[in-house]
Amino acid sequence: MTVQFSSRLPWQGLTNRFTQLLGELRQRDVPLLDLVVSNPTRALPALYSASLLAPLSSPEALRYEPSPQGALDARLAIADYYHRRGLRIDPEHLVLCASTSEAYSWLFQLLCNPGDAVLFPEPSYPLLPFLGSLASVEIRPYPLRFDGRFHLSISALEHARSDRTCALLSVSPNNPTGSYLRQHEAEALLSFCSDHDLALIVDEVFSDYAFADPCPHEGPRLLSCAELPSSLAQIPALRFVLSGFSKVLGLPQLKLGWILVAGPEPLRTEAQARLELIADTFLSVGTPVQLATPALLRARDHLFSGISRRISDSLQVLQTQLAGSAVTLLPVEGGWYATLRLPRLVSEEEWLIRLLCEEHMIVHPGYFFDFPDEAYVVVSLLSAPADLAEGCRRLLAKVESL
Ligand SMILES: Cc1ncc(COP(=O)(O)O)c(C=O)c1O
């Protein structure tokens, strides 16, 4: 028997060369240096005590009283989280969802007809084209310009836009490049969206994790688009700001994300009302996590400082070990990843395979994120500093041997 499978799913089979080789090494129990662990609960298990789960057992959760927008107390607690970061937002402008990935999918359903296009930065988060394809939306890349740091390029945006474009995505700080939107870049994005009637979607899941600015000459960074400085707030662009517990608290398993709907009225109110109808169709956020949100956000300092310490220590190891070497660590402004530029002695694919098969190291290849040229690899800063130090040692020895 055969059935028809949807072509919305960009299915590429079960394995590729890398996953096949990885499977063989695992079958032989070869110890592997995994430098791409991005699950904080695996990278930092000691940070998570059972007491974190206590607020999830409120007896109030025995009653089901769904609210499409999300429980008010949860939204108030999220507004308070922004307030503690120096940002004022209206809890009435928040819509809760199960994750940022779900937020993307809802926004594509809100804004796009099948065949419409959304612009997204390249390099960036690899799930975006996949999410677009599932919603029958074309995800059209706008390449970021690289001159030692990845920049917004308005001419790339102009080039990528077509009559079918209905929204523009920005990830700040970007995954994996770690680059934040600078204020002048945000101004250009908002003006571009306003001029062309595009909605702006800003993914800020990593925005709390800022390192000291390695490029202060680039102008001030915009740490969040949730509340804009007054010069930007007057640009009439509808914007959706995304974040959630998976990175804010390092608790991806709790499945709570949110969308802040902002921009000129009455468009903002209509967009939110339509979004709430989508949310009402799924009602996907669990009651226990909504009730627990105020208490969970009170535990944020502990989780945030533990994760921040780990990524700072790891970044420092990379900076020390790679200084003056043939491997360049690109400037990291924020987020959980670091990008290394390797000498082009072999292709990126070959680097990946050699590092796996000869050095027993797992790294992400640059092509995974659509870097503009070869040869990049990406590592997770959640990796243990000692593992990254060992990874640098093996990588530099490999470079020497080629
Ligand atoms: C830039 C970016 N956005 C969104 C997500 C997904 O977040 P969530 O777990 O809320 O779906 C990730 C996960 O790594 C990410 O890197």
XYZ file of C-alpha atoms and ligand atoms in Angstrom:
418
model
C 0.000 0.000 0.000
C 1.118 3.544 -0.581
C -0.239 6.803 0.756
C 0.390 10.320 -0.309
C 2.726 12.248 1.982
C 2.508 16.016 2.024
C 5.209 17.905 0.149
C 4.985 20.593 2.856
C 7.302 18.374 4.892
C 10.846 18.769 3.512
C 11.682 15.116 4.034
C 15.262 14.129 3.245
C 15.296 10.523 4.364
C 16.332 9.016 7.640
C 20.120 9.304 7.421
C 22.968 11.187 5.766
C 26.687 10.454 5.662
C 27.327 12.205 8.978
C 24.493 10.533 10.917
C 25.492 7.166 9.458
C 29.114 7.542 10.606
C 27.967 8.845 13.978
C 25.669 5.833 14.372
C 28.552 3.466 13.602
C 30.828 5.131 16.189
C 28.077 4.983 18.797
C 27.445 1.326 18.045
C 31.150 0.631 18.688
C 30.901 2.588 21.994
C 33.609 5.011 20.879
C 33.702 7.871 23.437
C 32.706 11.076 21.652
C 33.448 14.682 22.524
C 30.037 16.229 21.916
C 30.462 19.991 21.571
C 26.938 20.743 20.370
C 24.877 19.996 23.476
C 22.297 22.751 23.437
C 19.928 21.239 25.976
C 20.706 23.057 29.249
C 19.164 20.306 31.374
C 21.726 17.886 29.926
C 24.643 20.307 29.981
C 24.062 21.546 33.546
C 22.046 18.892 35.416
C 23.250 20.138 38.839
C 21.414 23.417 38.242
C 18.025 21.740 38.340
C 16.617 20.565 41.655
C 13.288 18.789 42.103
C 11.977 21.815 44.061
C 11.709 23.673 40.733
C 8.765 21.437 39.881
C 6.840 22.149 43.104
C 4.830 25.075 41.647
C 3.520 22.747 38.920
C 1.480 20.760 41.422
C -1.010 23.466 42.411
C -4.455 21.904 43.059
C -5.895 24.793 41.059
C -4.638 22.921 37.971
C -7.316 20.290 38.605
C -9.809 22.708 37.053
C -9.714 23.442 33.329
C -10.533 27.045 32.550
C -8.884 27.730 29.214
C -8.014 31.225 28.092
C -6.828 31.638 24.467
C -4.573 34.548 25.374
C -3.116 32.757 28.406
C -3.729 33.162 32.146
C -3.552 36.751 33.359
C -1.277 35.960 36.328
C 1.209 34.295 33.973
C 1.152 37.319 31.654
C 1.596 39.702 34.614
C 4.633 37.704 35.744
C 6.123 37.868 32.235
C 5.530 41.641 32.146
C 7.319 41.830 35.507
C 10.262 39.850 34.060
C 10.562 42.501 31.333
C 10.175 45.246 33.932
C 13.148 43.854 35.870
C 15.136 44.137 32.631
C 14.156 47.821 32.425
C 11.422 47.308 29.786
C 7.767 48.266 30.120
C 5.286 46.059 28.313
C 1.523 45.692 28.624
C 0.533 42.183 29.813
C -2.650 42.617 27.755
C -0.457 42.587 24.631
C 0.964 39.120 25.343
C -0.325 35.857 23.867
C 1.037 32.638 25.393
C 1.974 29.575 23.331
C 3.789 26.299 23.933
C 7.119 27.314 22.390
C 8.758 29.809 20.096
C 8.555 27.261 17.291
C 4.794 27.179 17.742
C 4.785 31.000 17.797
C 6.417 31.033 14.356
C 3.891 28.601 13.005
C 0.944 30.620 14.382
C 2.374 33.844 12.955
C 2.814 32.274 9.518
C -0.839 31.188 9.709
C -1.857 34.689 10.818
C 0.085 36.620 8.197
C 0.647 34.480 5.102
C -1.343 32.745 2.410
C 0.124 29.591 0.832
C 2.930 30.655 -1.501
C 3.570 33.967 0.276
C 7.090 34.672 1.421
C 8.778 35.609 4.683
C 12.296 37.057 4.702
C 14.765 35.568 7.139
C 18.452 36.235 7.878
C 21.176 33.963 6.576
C 23.077 32.509 8.385
C 20.519 31.769 11.082
C 18.440 29.253 12.984
C 18.063 26.134 10.772
C 14.495 25.379 11.852
C 13.083 28.489 10.144
C 12.935 27.165 6.559
C 11.447 23.956 7.908
C 8.731 25.812 9.848
C 7.997 27.886 6.756
C 7.688 24.830 4.564
C 5.228 23.218 6.995
C 3.043 26.332 6.663
C 3.385 26.398 2.833
C 5.287 29.659 3.156
C 8.433 30.409 1.222
C 11.251 31.377 3.539
C 13.452 33.667 1.478
C 16.912 34.400 2.836
C 18.353 37.876 3.151
C 22.098 37.341 3.544
C 23.785 39.157 6.412
C 26.921 41.021 5.307
C 30.147 39.818 6.914
C 33.115 42.046 7.595
C 34.397 40.408 10.751
C 30.869 40.701 12.177
C 27.484 39.883 10.625
C 25.522 43.016 9.657
C 22.104 43.808 8.372
C 22.217 44.806 4.720
C 19.253 46.825 3.464
C 20.224 46.179 -0.140
C 20.039 42.420 0.585
C 16.536 42.973 1.987
C 15.485 44.950 -1.087
C 16.868 42.206 -3.276
C 15.070 39.414 -1.389
C 11.659 41.145 -1.222
C 8.995 40.261 -3.768
C 5.281 41.034 -4.213
C 4.517 37.909 -2.189
C 6.562 38.994 0.859
C 4.401 39.577 3.916
C 6.748 39.476 6.895
C 10.373 39.830 7.883
C 12.160 37.813 10.560
C 15.048 38.905 12.692
C 16.798 36.819 15.351
C 18.520 38.935 17.997
C 20.975 37.839 19.139
C 21.197 35.629 16.128
C 21.724 31.881 16.336
C 24.554 30.981 15.820
C 26.382 34.224 14.998
C 25.461 35.845 18.323
C 25.005 39.262 16.707
C 22.446 41.632 18.261
C 20.469 44.153 16.254
C 22.142 47.528 16.657
C 19.770 50.445 17.174
C 20.431 51.826 13.702
C 19.789 48.360 12.218
C 16.479 48.055 14.082
C 15.510 51.497 12.814
C 16.280 50.425 9.249
C 14.294 47.180 9.683
C 11.267 48.972 11.138
C 11.327 51.574 8.362
C 11.683 48.874 5.703
C 8.694 46.997 7.174
C 6.643 50.165 7.473
C 7.453 51.279 3.905
C 6.549 47.883 2.435
C 3.621 46.884 4.708
C 5.490 43.946 6.210
C 5.073 42.601 9.733
C 8.323 42.342 11.711
C 8.906 39.173 13.748
C 11.797 39.409 16.217
C 12.999 36.214 17.901
C 14.648 37.262 21.164
C 14.960 33.906 22.902
C 18.640 34.535 23.708
C 18.399 38.259 24.457
C 19.195 37.912 28.182
C 22.536 36.291 27.429
C 24.643 39.293 26.406
C 28.431 39.303 26.620
C 30.481 42.503 26.863
C 30.089 44.166 23.471
C 33.092 43.157 21.337
C 32.201 45.792 18.698
C 31.112 48.978 20.562
C 32.072 51.089 17.524
C 29.051 49.540 15.737
C 26.683 51.733 17.788
C 24.427 50.794 20.697
C 22.918 47.314 20.737
C 19.179 46.960 21.072
C 18.870 44.310 23.783
C 15.126 43.915 23.130
C 12.450 45.149 20.747
C 9.765 44.626 23.419
C 9.935 48.319 24.311
C 11.555 50.556 21.732
C 13.405 53.812 22.351
C 11.061 56.695 21.479
C 12.812 57.507 18.181
C 12.057 53.961 16.963
C 8.645 53.604 18.609
C 7.226 56.247 16.308
C 7.942 54.180 13.168
C 4.549 52.636 12.364
C 5.411 48.938 11.982
C 3.480 45.981 13.355
C 5.872 43.784 15.293
C 5.775 40.455 17.111
C 8.437 39.788 19.738
C 9.023 36.126 20.628
C 10.590 34.503 23.647
C 9.977 31.714 26.132
C 11.074 29.542 29.019
C 13.262 27.297 26.883
C 16.053 29.902 26.984
C 14.859 32.522 29.526
C 14.750 29.847 32.249
C 16.641 27.030 30.516
C 13.488 24.906 30.902
C 12.511 23.813 27.364
C 10.527 20.860 28.693
C 7.933 23.090 30.359
C 6.668 24.289 26.972
C 5.833 27.914 27.582
C 6.565 30.668 25.093
C 4.997 34.005 24.289
C 4.317 36.525 21.558
C 4.225 40.226 22.363
C 2.083 42.067 19.809
C 3.152 45.695 19.385
C 2.806 48.533 16.914
C 0.334 51.086 15.622
C -3.345 50.926 16.565
C -5.906 49.800 15.451
C -3.801 47.325 13.461
C -2.157 45.949 16.628
C -5.508 45.158 18.266
C -6.857 43.455 15.165
C -3.674 41.395 14.723
C -3.871 40.255 18.348
C -7.564 39.378 18.123
C -6.879 37.250 15.049
C -3.873 35.625 16.751
C -6.033 34.780 19.766
C -8.453 32.958 17.479
C -5.559 30.778 16.294
C -4.512 30.254 19.931
C -8.113 29.342 20.779
C -8.103 26.705 18.059
C -5.228 24.854 19.737
C -5.231 25.924 23.428
C -1.827 24.281 23.594
C -0.354 25.734 26.779
C -0.858 23.462 29.783
C -2.677 24.779 32.847
C 0.012 23.663 35.393
C 2.779 25.635 33.673
C 0.626 28.750 33.381
C -0.249 28.615 37.079
C 3.409 28.021 37.954
C 4.758 30.879 35.806
C 5.047 33.506 38.604
C 6.934 31.089 40.877
C 9.086 29.768 38.014
C 10.107 33.289 37.033
C 11.040 33.953 40.670
C 13.580 31.094 40.291
C 15.082 32.795 37.251
C 18.077 34.398 38.992
C 19.427 30.994 40.017
C 18.972 29.389 36.584
C 20.086 32.440 34.625
C 23.240 32.949 36.678
C 24.152 29.244 36.388
C 23.736 29.247 32.609
C 25.463 32.630 32.243
C 28.455 31.423 34.258
C 28.767 28.340 32.055
C 28.623 30.205 28.734
C 31.069 32.886 29.970
C 33.550 30.270 31.197
C 33.244 28.381 27.926
C 33.716 31.492 25.823
C 36.795 32.380 27.825
C 38.276 28.935 27.154
C 37.756 29.369 23.410
C 39.245 32.868 23.468
C 42.322 31.671 25.359
C 42.887 28.425 23.468
C 42.369 29.829 19.978
C 44.171 33.175 20.408
C 46.844 33.568 17.742
C 45.980 30.193 16.150
C 44.940 29.315 12.609
C 41.346 28.972 13.843
C 39.422 32.251 14.185
C 36.765 32.657 16.835
C 34.195 35.103 15.436
C 33.153 37.852 17.870
C 30.390 36.561 20.159
C 27.985 39.262 21.346
C 25.473 36.973 23.021
C 23.622 33.665 22.954
C 24.690 30.089 23.521
C 26.879 29.434 20.461
C 30.312 30.256 19.100
C 31.381 30.138 15.482
C 34.887 29.094 14.479
C 36.342 29.816 11.076
C 38.715 27.059 9.989
C 41.522 27.208 7.455
C 40.194 26.111 4.075
C 42.552 23.155 3.836
C 39.673 20.792 3.108
C 35.971 21.320 2.437
C 33.583 21.997 5.302
C 31.994 18.563 4.862
C 35.458 16.994 5.019
C 36.286 18.942 8.199
C 33.102 17.636 9.770
C 33.799 14.021 8.829
C 37.481 14.154 9.804
C 36.726 15.750 13.151
C 34.144 13.047 13.780
C 35.991 9.981 12.520
C 39.588 10.898 13.407
C 39.163 13.138 16.459
C 35.819 11.757 17.696
C 34.406 15.268 18.036
C 30.890 16.395 17.198
C 30.513 19.957 15.916
C 27.875 21.616 13.744
C 28.975 22.405 10.183
C 28.478 25.986 8.951
C 26.267 24.768 6.103
C 23.715 23.716 8.694
C 23.103 27.448 9.254
C 23.768 28.522 5.644
C 26.977 30.425 6.215
C 27.937 32.327 3.074
C 31.184 30.463 2.451
C 33.362 27.695 3.867
C 34.654 26.635 6.336
C 32.884 27.270 9.617
C 31.967 25.076 12.514
C 29.678 25.958 15.396
C 30.013 24.778 18.988
C 27.683 25.183 21.943
C 28.842 27.374 24.817
C 26.788 25.168 27.114
C 29.538 22.553 26.587
C 31.754 21.971 29.629
C 34.800 24.286 29.500
C 37.114 21.263 29.897
C 35.474 19.608 26.862
C 35.913 22.762 24.800
C 39.562 22.990 25.873
C 40.087 19.376 24.762
C 38.175 20.092 21.528
C 40.455 23.066 20.777
C 43.510 20.917 21.419
C 42.283 18.228 18.989
C 41.180 20.778 16.397
C 44.490 22.644 16.420
C 46.436 19.357 16.237
C 44.310 18.393 13.206
C 45.001 21.742 11.537
C 48.742 21.220 12.128
C 48.633 17.736 10.621
C 46.942 18.775 7.356
C 16.830 31.309 17.700
C 15.935 30.270 18.286
N 14.607 30.485 18.312
C 13.761 29.586 18.829
C 14.224 28.411 19.361
C 13.243 27.400 19.870
O 12.738 27.761 21.085
P 11.503 26.949 21.680
O 12.070 25.850 22.498
O 10.800 27.991 22.492
O 10.690 26.468 20.530
C 15.590 28.127 19.358
C 16.087 26.874 19.911
O 17.251 26.576 19.929
C 16.459 29.085 18.803
O 17.775 28.853 18.739
